[in-house]
Coordinates of C-alpha atoms in Angstrom, one line a residue:
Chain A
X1431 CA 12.5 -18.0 -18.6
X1432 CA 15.3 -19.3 -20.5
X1433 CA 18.5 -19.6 -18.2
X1434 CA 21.4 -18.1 -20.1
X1435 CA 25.3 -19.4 -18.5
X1436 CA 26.4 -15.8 -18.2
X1437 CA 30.3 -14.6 -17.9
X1438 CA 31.4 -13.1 -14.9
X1439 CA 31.4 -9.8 -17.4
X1440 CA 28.2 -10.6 -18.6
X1441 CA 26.7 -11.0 -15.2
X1442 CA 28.2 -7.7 -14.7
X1443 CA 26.5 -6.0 -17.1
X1444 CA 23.4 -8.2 -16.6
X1445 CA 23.7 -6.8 -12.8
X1446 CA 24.1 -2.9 -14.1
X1447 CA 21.3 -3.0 -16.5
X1448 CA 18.5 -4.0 -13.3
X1449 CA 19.9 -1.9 -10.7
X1450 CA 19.8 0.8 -13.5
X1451 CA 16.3 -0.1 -14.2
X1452 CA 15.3 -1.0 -10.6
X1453 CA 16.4 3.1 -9.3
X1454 CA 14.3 4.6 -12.1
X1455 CA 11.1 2.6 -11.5
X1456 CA 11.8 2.7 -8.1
X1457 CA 11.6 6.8 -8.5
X1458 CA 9.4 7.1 -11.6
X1459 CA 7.3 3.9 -11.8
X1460 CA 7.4 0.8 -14.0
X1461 CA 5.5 3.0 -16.6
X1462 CA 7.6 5.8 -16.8
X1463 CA 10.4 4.0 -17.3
X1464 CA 11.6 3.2 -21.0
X1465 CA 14.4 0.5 -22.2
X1466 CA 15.8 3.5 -23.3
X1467 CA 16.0 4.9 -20.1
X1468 CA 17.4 1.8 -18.5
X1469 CA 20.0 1.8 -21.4
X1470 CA 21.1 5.3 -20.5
X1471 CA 21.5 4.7 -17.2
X1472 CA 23.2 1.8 -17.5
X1473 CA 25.7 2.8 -20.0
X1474 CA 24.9 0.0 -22.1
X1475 CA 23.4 -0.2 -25.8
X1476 CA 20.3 -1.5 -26.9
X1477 CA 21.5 -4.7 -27.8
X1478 CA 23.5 -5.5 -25.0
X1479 CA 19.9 -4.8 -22.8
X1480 CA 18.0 -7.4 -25.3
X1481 CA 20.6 -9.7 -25.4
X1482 CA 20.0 -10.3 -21.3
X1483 CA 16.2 -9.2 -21.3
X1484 CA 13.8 -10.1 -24.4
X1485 CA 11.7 -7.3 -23.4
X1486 CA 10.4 -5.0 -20.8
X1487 CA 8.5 -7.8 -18.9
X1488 CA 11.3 -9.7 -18.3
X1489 CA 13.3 -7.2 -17.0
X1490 CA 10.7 -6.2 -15.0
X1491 CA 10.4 -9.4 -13.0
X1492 CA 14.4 -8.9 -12.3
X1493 CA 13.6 -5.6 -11.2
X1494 CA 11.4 -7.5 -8.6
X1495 CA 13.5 -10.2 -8.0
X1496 CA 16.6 -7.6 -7.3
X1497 CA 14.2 -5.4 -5.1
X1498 CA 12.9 -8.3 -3.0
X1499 CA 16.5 -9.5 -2.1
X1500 CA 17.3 -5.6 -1.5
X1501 CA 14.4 -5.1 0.9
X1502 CA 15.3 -8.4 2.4
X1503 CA 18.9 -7.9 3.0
X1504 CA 18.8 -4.7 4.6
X1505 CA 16.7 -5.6 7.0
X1506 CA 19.2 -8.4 8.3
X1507 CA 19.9 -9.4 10.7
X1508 CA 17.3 -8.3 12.4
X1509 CA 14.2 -10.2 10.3
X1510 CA 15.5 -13.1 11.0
X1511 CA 15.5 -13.2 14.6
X1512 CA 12.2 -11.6 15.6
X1513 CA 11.9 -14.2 18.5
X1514 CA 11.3 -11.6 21.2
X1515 CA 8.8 -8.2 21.7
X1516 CA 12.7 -6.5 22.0
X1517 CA 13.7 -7.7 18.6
X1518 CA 10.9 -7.1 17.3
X1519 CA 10.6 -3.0 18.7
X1520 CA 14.1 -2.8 17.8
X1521 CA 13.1 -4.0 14.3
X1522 CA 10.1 -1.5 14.4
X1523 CA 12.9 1.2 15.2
X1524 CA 14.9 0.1 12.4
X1525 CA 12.3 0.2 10.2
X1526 CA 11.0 4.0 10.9
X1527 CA 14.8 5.1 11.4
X1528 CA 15.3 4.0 7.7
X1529 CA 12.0 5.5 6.1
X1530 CA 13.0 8.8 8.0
X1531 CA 16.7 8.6 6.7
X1532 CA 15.0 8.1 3.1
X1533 CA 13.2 11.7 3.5
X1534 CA 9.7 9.5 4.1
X1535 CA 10.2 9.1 0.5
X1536 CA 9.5 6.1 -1.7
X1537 CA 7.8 3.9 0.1
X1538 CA 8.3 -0.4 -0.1
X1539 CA 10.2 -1.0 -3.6
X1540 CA 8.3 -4.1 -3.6
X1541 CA 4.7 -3.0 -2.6
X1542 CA 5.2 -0.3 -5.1
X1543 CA 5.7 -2.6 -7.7
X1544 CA 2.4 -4.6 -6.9
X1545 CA 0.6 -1.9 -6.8
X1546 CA 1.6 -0.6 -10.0
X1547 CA 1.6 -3.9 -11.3
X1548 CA -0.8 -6.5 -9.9
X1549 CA -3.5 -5.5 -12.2
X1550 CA -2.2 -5.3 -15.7
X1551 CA 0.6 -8.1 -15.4
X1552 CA -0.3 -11.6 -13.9
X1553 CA 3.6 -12.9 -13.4
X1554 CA 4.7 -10.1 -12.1
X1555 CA 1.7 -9.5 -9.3
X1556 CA 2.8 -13.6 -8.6
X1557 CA 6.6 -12.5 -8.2
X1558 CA 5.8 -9.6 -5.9
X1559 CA 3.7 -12.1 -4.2
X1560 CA 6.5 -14.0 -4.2
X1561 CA 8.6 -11.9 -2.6
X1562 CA 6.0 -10.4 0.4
X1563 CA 5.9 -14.6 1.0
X1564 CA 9.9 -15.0 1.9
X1565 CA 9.5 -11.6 4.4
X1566 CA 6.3 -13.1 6.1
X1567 CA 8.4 -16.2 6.3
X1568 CA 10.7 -14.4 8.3
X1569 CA 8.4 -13.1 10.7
X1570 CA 6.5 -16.2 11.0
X1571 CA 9.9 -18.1 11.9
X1572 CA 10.5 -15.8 15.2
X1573 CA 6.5 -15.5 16.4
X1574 CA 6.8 -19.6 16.0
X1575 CA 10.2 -19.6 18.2
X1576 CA 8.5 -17.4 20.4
X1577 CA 5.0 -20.1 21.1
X1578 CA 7.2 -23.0 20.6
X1579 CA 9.8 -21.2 23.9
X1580 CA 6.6 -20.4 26.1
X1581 CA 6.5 -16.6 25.6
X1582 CA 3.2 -16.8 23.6
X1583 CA 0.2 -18.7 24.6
X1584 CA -0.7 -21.9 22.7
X1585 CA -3.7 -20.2 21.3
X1586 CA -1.5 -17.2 19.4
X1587 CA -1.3 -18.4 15.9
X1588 CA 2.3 -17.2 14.4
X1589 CA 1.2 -17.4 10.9
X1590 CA -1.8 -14.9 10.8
X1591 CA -0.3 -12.3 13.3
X1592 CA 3.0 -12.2 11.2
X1593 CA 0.4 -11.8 8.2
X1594 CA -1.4 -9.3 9.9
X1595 CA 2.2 -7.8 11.0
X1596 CA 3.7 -7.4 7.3
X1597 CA 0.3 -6.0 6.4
X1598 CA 0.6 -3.7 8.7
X1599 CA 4.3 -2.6 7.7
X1600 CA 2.8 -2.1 4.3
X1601 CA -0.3 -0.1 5.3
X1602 CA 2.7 2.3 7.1
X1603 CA 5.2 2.9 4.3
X1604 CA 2.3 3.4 2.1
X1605 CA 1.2 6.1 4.3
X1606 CA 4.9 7.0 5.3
X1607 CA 5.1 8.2 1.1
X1608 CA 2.3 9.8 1.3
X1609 CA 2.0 12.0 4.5
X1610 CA 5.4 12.6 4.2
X1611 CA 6.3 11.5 8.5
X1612 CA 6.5 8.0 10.3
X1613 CA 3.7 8.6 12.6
X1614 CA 1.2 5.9 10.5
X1615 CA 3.8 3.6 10.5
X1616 CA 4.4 3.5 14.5
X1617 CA 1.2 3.6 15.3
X1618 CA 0.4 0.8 13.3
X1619 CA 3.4 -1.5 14.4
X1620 CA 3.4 -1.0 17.9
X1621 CA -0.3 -1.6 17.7
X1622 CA 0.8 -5.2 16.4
X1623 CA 3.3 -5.8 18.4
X1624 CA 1.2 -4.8 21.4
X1625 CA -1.6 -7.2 20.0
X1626 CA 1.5 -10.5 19.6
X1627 CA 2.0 -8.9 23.6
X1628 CA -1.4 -9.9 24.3
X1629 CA -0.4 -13.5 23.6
X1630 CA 1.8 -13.6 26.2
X1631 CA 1.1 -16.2 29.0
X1632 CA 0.6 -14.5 33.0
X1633 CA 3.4 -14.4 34.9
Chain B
X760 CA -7.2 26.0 -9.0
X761 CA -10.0 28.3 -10.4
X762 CA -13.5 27.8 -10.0
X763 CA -15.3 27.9 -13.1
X764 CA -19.1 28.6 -12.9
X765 CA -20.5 26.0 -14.6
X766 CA -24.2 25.6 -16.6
X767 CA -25.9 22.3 -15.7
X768 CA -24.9 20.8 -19.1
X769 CA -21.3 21.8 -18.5
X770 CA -21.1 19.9 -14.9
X771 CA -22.2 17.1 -16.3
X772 CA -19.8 16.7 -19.1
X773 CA -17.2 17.3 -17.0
X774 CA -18.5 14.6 -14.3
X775 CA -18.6 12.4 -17.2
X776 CA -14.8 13.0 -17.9
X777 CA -13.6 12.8 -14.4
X778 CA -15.9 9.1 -13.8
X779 CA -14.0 8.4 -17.4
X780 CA -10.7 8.9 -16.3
X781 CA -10.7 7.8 -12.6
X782 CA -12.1 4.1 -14.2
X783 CA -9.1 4.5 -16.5
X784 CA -6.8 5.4 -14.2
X785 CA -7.9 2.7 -11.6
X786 CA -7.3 0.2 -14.5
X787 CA -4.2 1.3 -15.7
X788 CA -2.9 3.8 -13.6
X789 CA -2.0 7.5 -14.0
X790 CA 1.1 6.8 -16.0
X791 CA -0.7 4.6 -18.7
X792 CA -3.9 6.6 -19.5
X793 CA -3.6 9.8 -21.5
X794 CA -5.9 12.2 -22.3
X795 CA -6.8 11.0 -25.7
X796 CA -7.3 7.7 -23.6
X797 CA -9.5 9.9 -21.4
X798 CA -11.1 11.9 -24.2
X799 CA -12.4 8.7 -25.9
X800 CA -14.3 6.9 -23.0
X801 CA -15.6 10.2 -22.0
X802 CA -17.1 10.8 -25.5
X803 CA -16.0 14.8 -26.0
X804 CA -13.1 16.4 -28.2
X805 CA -10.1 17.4 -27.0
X806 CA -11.2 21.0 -26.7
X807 CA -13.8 19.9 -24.3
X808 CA -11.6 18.4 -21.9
X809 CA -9.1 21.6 -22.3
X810 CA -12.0 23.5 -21.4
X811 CA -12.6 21.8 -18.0
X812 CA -8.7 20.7 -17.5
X813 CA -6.1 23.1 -18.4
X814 CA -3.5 19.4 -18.1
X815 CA -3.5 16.0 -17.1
X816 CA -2.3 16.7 -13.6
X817 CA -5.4 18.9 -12.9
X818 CA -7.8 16.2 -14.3
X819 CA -5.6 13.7 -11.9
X820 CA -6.5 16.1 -9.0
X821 CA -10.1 15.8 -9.8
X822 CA -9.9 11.9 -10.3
X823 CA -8.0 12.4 -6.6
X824 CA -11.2 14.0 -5.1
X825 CA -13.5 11.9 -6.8
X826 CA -12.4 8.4 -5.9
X827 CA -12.0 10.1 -2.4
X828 CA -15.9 11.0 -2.7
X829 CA -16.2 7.1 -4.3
X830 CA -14.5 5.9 -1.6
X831 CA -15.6 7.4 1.8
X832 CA -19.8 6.9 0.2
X833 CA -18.8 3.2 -0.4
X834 CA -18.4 2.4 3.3
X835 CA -21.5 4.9 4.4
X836 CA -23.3 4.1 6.7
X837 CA -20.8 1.7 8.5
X838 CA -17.8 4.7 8.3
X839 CA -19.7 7.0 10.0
X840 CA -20.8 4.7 13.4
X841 CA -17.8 2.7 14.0
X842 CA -18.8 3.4 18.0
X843 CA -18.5 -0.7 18.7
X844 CA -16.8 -3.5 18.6
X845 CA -19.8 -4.5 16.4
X846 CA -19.4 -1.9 14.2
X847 CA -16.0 -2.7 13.5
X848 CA -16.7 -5.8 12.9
X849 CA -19.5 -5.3 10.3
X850 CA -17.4 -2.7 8.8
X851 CA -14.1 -5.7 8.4
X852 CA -16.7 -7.9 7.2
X853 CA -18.6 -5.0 4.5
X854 CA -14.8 -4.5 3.4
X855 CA -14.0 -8.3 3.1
X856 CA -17.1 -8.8 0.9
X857 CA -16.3 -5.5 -1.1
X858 CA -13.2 -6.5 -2.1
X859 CA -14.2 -10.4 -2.6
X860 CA -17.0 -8.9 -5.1
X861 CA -14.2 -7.2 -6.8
X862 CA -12.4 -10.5 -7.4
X863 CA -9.4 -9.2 -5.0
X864 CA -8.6 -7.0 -7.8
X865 CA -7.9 -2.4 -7.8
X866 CA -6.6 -2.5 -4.4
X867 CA -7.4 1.1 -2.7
X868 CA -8.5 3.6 -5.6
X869 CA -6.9 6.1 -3.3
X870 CA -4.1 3.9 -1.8
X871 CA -3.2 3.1 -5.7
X872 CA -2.9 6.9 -6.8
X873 CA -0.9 7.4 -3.5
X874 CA 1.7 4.6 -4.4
X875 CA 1.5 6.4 -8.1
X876 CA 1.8 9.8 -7.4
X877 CA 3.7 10.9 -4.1
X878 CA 6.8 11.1 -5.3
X879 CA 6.5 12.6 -8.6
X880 CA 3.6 14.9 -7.9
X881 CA 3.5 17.1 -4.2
X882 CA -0.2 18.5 -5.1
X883 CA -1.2 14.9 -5.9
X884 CA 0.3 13.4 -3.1
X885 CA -1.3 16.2 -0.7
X886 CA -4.8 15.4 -2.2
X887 CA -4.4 11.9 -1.4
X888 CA -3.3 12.9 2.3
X889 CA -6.2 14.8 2.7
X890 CA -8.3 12.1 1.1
X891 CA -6.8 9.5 4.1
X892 CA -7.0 12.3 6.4
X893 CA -11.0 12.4 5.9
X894 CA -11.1 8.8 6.5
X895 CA -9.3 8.7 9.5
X896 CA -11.2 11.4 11.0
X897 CA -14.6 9.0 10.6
X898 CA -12.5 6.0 12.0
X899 CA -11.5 8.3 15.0
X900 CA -15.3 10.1 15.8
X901 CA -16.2 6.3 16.7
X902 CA -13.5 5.5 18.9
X903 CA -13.4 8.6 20.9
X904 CA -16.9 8.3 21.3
X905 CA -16.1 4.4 22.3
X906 CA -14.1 5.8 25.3
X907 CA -16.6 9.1 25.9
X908 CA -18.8 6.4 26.2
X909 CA -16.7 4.3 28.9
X910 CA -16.5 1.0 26.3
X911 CA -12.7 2.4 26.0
X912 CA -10.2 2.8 28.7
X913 CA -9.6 6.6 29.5
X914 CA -5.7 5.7 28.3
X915 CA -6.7 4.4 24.5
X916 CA -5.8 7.0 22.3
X917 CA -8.5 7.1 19.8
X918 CA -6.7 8.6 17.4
X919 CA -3.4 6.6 17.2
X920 CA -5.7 3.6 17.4
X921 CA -8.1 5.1 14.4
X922 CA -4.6 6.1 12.4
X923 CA -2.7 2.1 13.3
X924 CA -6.3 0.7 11.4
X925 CA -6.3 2.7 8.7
X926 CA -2.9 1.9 8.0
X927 CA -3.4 -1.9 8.6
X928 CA -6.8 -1.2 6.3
X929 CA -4.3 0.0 3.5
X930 CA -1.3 -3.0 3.8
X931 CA -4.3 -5.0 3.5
X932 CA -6.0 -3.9 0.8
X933 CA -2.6 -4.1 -1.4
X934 CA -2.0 -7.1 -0.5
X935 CA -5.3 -8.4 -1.1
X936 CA -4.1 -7.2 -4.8
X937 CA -1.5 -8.5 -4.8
X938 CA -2.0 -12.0 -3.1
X939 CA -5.9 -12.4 -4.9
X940 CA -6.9 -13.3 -1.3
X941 CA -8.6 -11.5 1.4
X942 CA -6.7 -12.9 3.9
X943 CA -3.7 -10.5 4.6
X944 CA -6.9 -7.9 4.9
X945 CA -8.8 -10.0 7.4
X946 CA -6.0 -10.9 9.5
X947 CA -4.9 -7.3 9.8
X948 CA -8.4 -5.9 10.7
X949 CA -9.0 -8.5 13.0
X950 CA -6.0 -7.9 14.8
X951 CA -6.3 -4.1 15.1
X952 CA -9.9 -4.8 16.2
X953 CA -9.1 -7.4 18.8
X954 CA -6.4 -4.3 20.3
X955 CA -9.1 -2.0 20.6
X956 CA -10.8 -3.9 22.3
X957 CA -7.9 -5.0 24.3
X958 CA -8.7 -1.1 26.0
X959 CA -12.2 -2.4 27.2
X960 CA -12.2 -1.8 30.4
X961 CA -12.6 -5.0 32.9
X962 CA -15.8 -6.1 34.1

């Protein structure tokens, strides 16, 4: 991708264009979402959206880029200090709270993208990929502070049980979508963090 | 819906639709097959398919059941004796292998349509609940017979336990999608199978 020195208006307008296009795939999918759309919504004419995307691709990997860092941010600053089983039930808490202030609608912006995506469009299945790799990062930082602090055995490994962690979150807003309640979600986070419990050394 | 009575010809030209359409709409998705799309892999005219589908989100309904059918006979025997440790573990390792022969690609057929449809569609979304609900319901018969059986601890709750690995089944078969690994999927199985058995009860 070329990068293009933007004005602080043109960044503007760059910035309205993919949160315009990032709400109405969020809501209707990548596929029923035109440019045209996206122009609507954003108030902006068709050559002002070609000017700062050549095509529906490449705003489409913004629209990933820009959900990632959403998803991400939100979550602060609680991701990045998952160093205790109390962080991380008060990040499970967080988590559920906001899929039930969200009407258990929607499910993860990012995993709905990959799913919609990973098959039909190789760079954006690698940016989605991408972005699930920064929020395991995250997790994987605080399981490692945990070990490294004595409050998991040696033998936990940090990398696959924050793996099998964001896996699990995914598994749950997928369901959360779809059944319409949390209940999936809980049960399948608490099960993990019970499981990263299991690591802990006797007292 | 109504039930149509249907000749032995007739059932088989409408099977041939629905197997047309669910392999289009796994490819593609929902959004990006239409029913001229449909109509051509199936081989029949458009009045055919208006004969067996008054509109596209009937014949999505019937894709719904069918990859639900697909599915669920897929993972036969294993799904319906998940009574062990063992079981489980064959079953992780059938999926593993399934998805491995697949080249990591598809994701869940029903897991895709649910990411698809559940905010756009309520019937669609409500098939695919009902499509989970029947897989959780195998998942669960094992377990409960696991504790019947004593192998469980009278205080594992077989169906919160079945529910947690079908959601970590589902993060991990998107993100074996999305990643083109298994790994997200074995970590997440393994983990929910090493809780279970965390409910043995001590020897």
């Amino acid at each position: 991708m070329t990068e293009v020195r933007l004005t602080r208006k043109g960044q503007a307008t760059r910035d309205r264009i993919v949160a315009a296009a990032s709400e109405l795939m969020f809501e209707r999918g990548v596929a029923g979402t035109s440019t045209d759309d996206v122009r609507a919504a954003a108030g902006v004419s068709t050559s002002q959206i070609y000017h700062y995307f050549s095509d529906k691709r490449t705003l489409v990997l913004a629209v990933i880029a820009h959900q990632t860092e959403a998803v991400l941010t939100t979550q602060e600053p609680l991701l990045s200090t998952l160093d205790s089983l109390e962080a991380l039930r008060a990040w499970r808490d967080f988590l559920v709270a906001l899929q039930q202030g969200y009407g258990c609608r929607g499910g993860c912006p990012i995993g709905s993208l990959g799913s919609e995506l990973a098959d039909v469009d190789d760079e954006a299945r690698q940016a989605v990929a991408t972005g699930y790799t920064r929020w395991e990062t995250s997790i994987r930082a605080g399981l490692h502070a945990m070990r490294d602090r004595g409050d998991l055995r040696p033998d936990a490994d940090p990398d696959r049980l924050a793996l099998a962690t964001l896996t699990a979150l995914q598994g749950g807003l997928l369901l959360t979508q779809v059944r319409r309640d949390t209940v999936a979600l809980e049960a399948a986070l608490d099960s993990m963090i019970d499981h990263i419990g299991s690591f802990a050394p006797p007292r």
